[in-house]
């Protein structure tokens, strides 16, 4: 489950975020939102928290796998709870990072399908592209740098049940970077 779930999130996160801003740009309702007594950061964070909530609710039904695994284990309940909980934490952090990139993609265009495709491309680049590039013969330091920039590398580390602060800091930096780029793009649109 935890090896397939990142691919599911790769498509779910851009689908959740593709209309956050692009639809408002297309219909002209963003001007109404921009004139409200809210800062651009409050607008971005409000929409991001809504996406994060939907993402959390999307992961809740998968807890059935965890419950059934614990129930069917011999002896009953003999599963590595720490590893599974760490994997869920990594999965949620990965979804949050992909959602932040998707929100940035949504600020780039008024077309929702194009926003979805840009978000999908960005997610694929950070999830798989950097990991693939790290295997090219570019020299050991460049390969290690590219591997450390890959979302999949940090997800794999957390999904083993070892929650390292470096991995969580990386996910947080991708989230902050994606939201900062979304806020910057909004500031360019409406100074």
Short mmCIF file of C-alpha atoms in Angstrom, two decimals:
data_model
loop_
_atom_site.label_atom_id
_atom_site.label_comp_id
_atom_site.label_asym_id
_atom_site.label_seq_id
_atom_site.Cartn_x
_atom_site.Cartn_y
_atom_site.Cartn_z
CA UNK A 1 0.00 0.00 0.00
CA UNK A 2 2.68 2.47 0.99
CA UNK A 3 4.63 1.90 -2.22
CA UNK A 4 1.57 2.58 -4.42
CA UNK A 5 0.11 5.46 -2.40
CA UNK A 6 2.64 8.11 -3.57
CA UNK A 7 1.48 7.51 -7.15
CA UNK A 8 -2.11 7.99 -6.03
CA UNK A 9 -1.14 11.26 -4.31
CA UNK A 10 0.75 12.38 -7.41
CA UNK A 11 -2.61 12.60 -9.19
CA UNK A 12 -4.83 13.47 -6.21
CA UNK A 13 -2.93 16.56 -5.05
CA UNK A 14 -3.06 18.40 -8.42
CA UNK A 15 -6.71 17.38 -8.79
CA UNK A 16 -7.51 18.92 -5.39
CA UNK A 17 -5.58 22.11 -6.07
CA UNK A 18 -6.20 22.74 -9.77
CA UNK A 19 -9.23 24.95 -9.13
CA UNK A 20 -8.02 26.78 -6.02
CA UNK A 21 -6.97 29.88 -7.93
CA UNK A 22 -7.26 29.14 -11.65
CA UNK A 23 -11.05 28.92 -11.54
CA UNK A 24 -11.23 32.21 -9.67
CA UNK A 25 -8.99 33.86 -12.26
CA UNK A 26 -11.12 32.47 -15.09
CA UNK A 27 -14.45 33.61 -13.63
CA UNK A 28 -13.12 36.92 -12.33
CA UNK A 29 -14.06 36.19 -8.72
CA UNK A 30 -10.46 36.57 -7.53
CA UNK A 31 -10.82 40.35 -7.75
CA UNK A 32 -13.58 40.12 -5.17
CA UNK A 33 -11.37 37.98 -2.94
CA UNK A 34 -8.38 40.30 -3.45
CA UNK A 35 -10.41 43.30 -2.27
CA UNK A 36 -11.53 41.53 0.90
CA UNK A 37 -9.74 42.58 4.11
CA UNK A 38 -7.37 39.62 3.84
CA UNK A 39 -3.68 39.56 3.15
CA UNK A 40 -2.43 37.42 0.27
CA UNK A 41 -0.84 35.08 2.82
CA UNK A 42 -4.19 34.62 4.56
CA UNK A 43 -5.84 33.77 1.23
CA UNK A 44 -3.13 31.26 0.30
CA UNK A 45 -3.03 29.67 3.76
CA UNK A 46 -6.82 29.47 3.98
CA UNK A 47 -7.07 27.66 0.68
CA UNK A 48 -4.11 25.44 1.57
CA UNK A 49 -5.64 24.43 4.91
CA UNK A 50 -8.84 23.51 3.09
CA UNK A 51 -6.88 21.29 0.69
CA UNK A 52 -4.94 19.76 3.61
CA UNK A 53 -8.21 18.93 5.36
CA UNK A 54 -9.61 17.20 2.28
CA UNK A 55 -6.32 15.34 1.90
CA UNK A 56 -6.51 14.13 5.51
CA UNK A 57 -10.09 12.95 4.98
CA UNK A 58 -8.96 11.12 1.83
CA UNK A 59 -6.39 9.18 3.86
CA UNK A 60 -8.78 8.21 6.69
CA UNK A 61 -10.53 5.36 4.80
CA UNK A 62 -7.15 3.72 4.18
CA UNK A 63 -6.88 3.08 7.92
CA UNK A 64 -9.02 0.01 7.20
CA UNK A 65 -5.84 -1.60 5.84
CA UNK A 66 -4.04 -0.86 9.09
CA UNK A 67 -6.91 -2.25 11.20
CA UNK A 68 -7.30 -5.38 9.11
CA UNK A 69 -3.55 -6.00 9.16
CA UNK A 70 -3.47 -5.73 12.94
CA UNK A 71 -6.51 -7.98 13.25
CA UNK A 72 -5.23 -10.67 10.86
CA UNK A 73 -1.66 -10.73 12.20
CA UNK A 74 -0.53 -13.85 14.06
CA UNK A 75 -0.54 -13.34 17.00
CA UNK A 76 -3.28 -10.76 16.73
CA UNK A 77 -1.96 -7.19 16.94
CA UNK A 78 1.65 -8.22 16.24
CA UNK A 79 2.42 -5.53 13.70
CA UNK A 80 5.03 -2.81 13.75
CA UNK A 81 2.76 0.07 14.77
CA UNK A 82 5.62 2.59 14.72
CA UNK A 83 6.53 1.81 11.12
CA UNK A 84 2.92 2.05 9.95
CA UNK A 85 2.29 5.29 11.81
CA UNK A 86 5.54 6.72 10.42
CA UNK A 87 4.50 5.66 6.93
CA UNK A 88 1.16 7.44 7.36
CA UNK A 89 2.97 10.56 8.59
CA UNK A 90 5.26 10.40 5.55
CA UNK A 91 2.30 9.90 3.23
CA UNK A 92 0.49 12.91 4.67
CA UNK A 93 3.67 15.04 4.49
CA UNK A 94 4.17 13.97 0.88
CA UNK A 95 0.57 14.93 0.09
CA UNK A 96 1.04 18.32 1.73
CA UNK A 97 4.20 18.97 -0.30
CA UNK A 98 2.52 17.95 -3.56
CA UNK A 99 -0.49 20.11 -2.68
CA UNK A 100 1.69 23.18 -2.13
CA UNK A 101 3.26 22.64 -5.55
CA UNK A 102 -0.22 22.19 -7.02
CA UNK A 103 -1.40 25.46 -5.49
CA UNK A 104 1.53 27.25 -7.06
CA UNK A 105 0.61 25.67 -10.41
CA UNK A 106 -2.96 26.91 -9.96
CA UNK A 107 -1.74 30.51 -9.64
CA UNK A 108 0.12 30.30 -12.94
CA UNK A 109 -2.87 29.95 -15.29
CA UNK A 110 -6.62 30.61 -15.47
CA UNK A 111 -7.17 27.18 -17.07
CA UNK A 112 -7.87 24.37 -14.62
CA UNK A 113 -6.69 21.53 -16.86
CA UNK A 114 -3.42 23.31 -17.52
CA UNK A 115 -3.05 23.92 -13.77
CA UNK A 116 -3.60 20.19 -13.21
CA UNK A 117 -0.97 19.28 -15.82
CA UNK A 118 1.57 21.76 -14.43
CA UNK A 119 0.95 20.46 -10.90
CA UNK A 120 1.29 16.88 -12.15
CA UNK A 121 4.54 17.74 -13.93
CA UNK A 122 5.98 19.52 -10.87
CA UNK A 123 5.00 16.63 -8.63
CA UNK A 124 6.45 14.08 -11.02
CA UNK A 125 9.67 16.09 -11.30
CA UNK A 126 10.13 16.30 -7.52
CA UNK A 127 8.90 12.77 -6.84
CA UNK A 128 10.59 10.76 -9.60
CA UNK A 129 12.51 13.09 -11.92
CA UNK A 130 15.14 14.15 -9.41
CA UNK A 131 15.59 10.57 -8.25
CA UNK A 132 16.07 9.44 -11.85
CA UNK A 133 18.52 12.31 -12.51
CA UNK A 134 20.51 11.26 -9.44
CA UNK A 135 21.31 7.96 -11.18
CA UNK A 136 22.88 9.68 -14.20
CA UNK A 137 26.70 9.76 -14.32
CA UNK A 138 27.07 13.36 -13.14
CA UNK A 139 29.58 12.82 -10.38
CA UNK A 140 29.04 11.60 -6.84
CA UNK A 141 28.35 15.02 -5.19
CA UNK A 142 25.78 16.01 -7.83
CA UNK A 143 24.13 12.60 -7.65
CA UNK A 144 23.83 12.84 -3.87
CA UNK A 145 22.44 16.38 -4.09
CA UNK A 146 19.80 15.37 -6.63
CA UNK A 147 18.84 12.34 -4.53
CA UNK A 148 18.44 14.54 -1.44
CA UNK A 149 16.18 16.92 -3.39
CA UNK A 150 13.82 14.09 -4.36
CA UNK A 151 10.52 13.81 -2.51
CA UNK A 152 10.57 10.03 -2.92
CA UNK A 153 13.90 9.72 -1.11
CA UNK A 154 12.53 11.50 1.95
CA UNK A 155 9.21 9.65 1.77
CA UNK A 156 11.01 6.29 1.70
CA UNK A 157 13.04 7.30 4.72
CA UNK A 158 9.95 8.22 6.75
CA UNK A 159 7.89 5.28 5.50
CA UNK A 160 10.36 2.88 7.11
CA UNK A 161 9.13 4.17 10.45
CA UNK A 162 12.12 6.37 11.18
CA UNK A 163 10.87 9.93 11.50
CA UNK A 164 13.97 12.04 10.99
CA UNK A 165 13.87 15.78 11.53
CA UNK A 166 15.80 16.30 8.27
CA UNK A 167 13.04 14.60 6.30
CA UNK A 168 10.31 16.58 8.04
CA UNK A 169 12.29 19.80 7.51
CA UNK A 170 12.57 18.96 3.81
CA UNK A 171 8.82 18.41 3.48
CA UNK A 172 8.20 21.64 5.39
CA UNK A 173 10.58 23.56 3.13
CA UNK A 174 8.80 22.26 0.00
CA UNK A 175 5.46 23.31 1.49
CA UNK A 176 6.72 26.77 2.46
CA UNK A 177 8.47 27.17 -0.90
CA UNK A 178 5.37 26.20 -2.87
CA UNK A 179 3.12 28.50 -0.85
CA UNK A 180 5.63 31.36 -1.08
CA UNK A 181 5.75 30.98 -4.86
CA UNK A 182 1.93 30.96 -4.96
CA UNK A 183 1.82 34.12 -2.86
CA UNK A 184 4.47 35.74 -5.09
CA UNK A 185 2.46 34.89 -8.19
CA UNK A 186 -0.66 36.42 -6.62
CA UNK A 187 1.29 39.55 -5.74
CA UNK A 188 2.41 39.82 -9.37
CA UNK A 189 -1.20 39.50 -10.54
CA UNK A 190 -2.62 42.05 -8.08
CA UNK A 191 0.11 44.27 -6.61
#
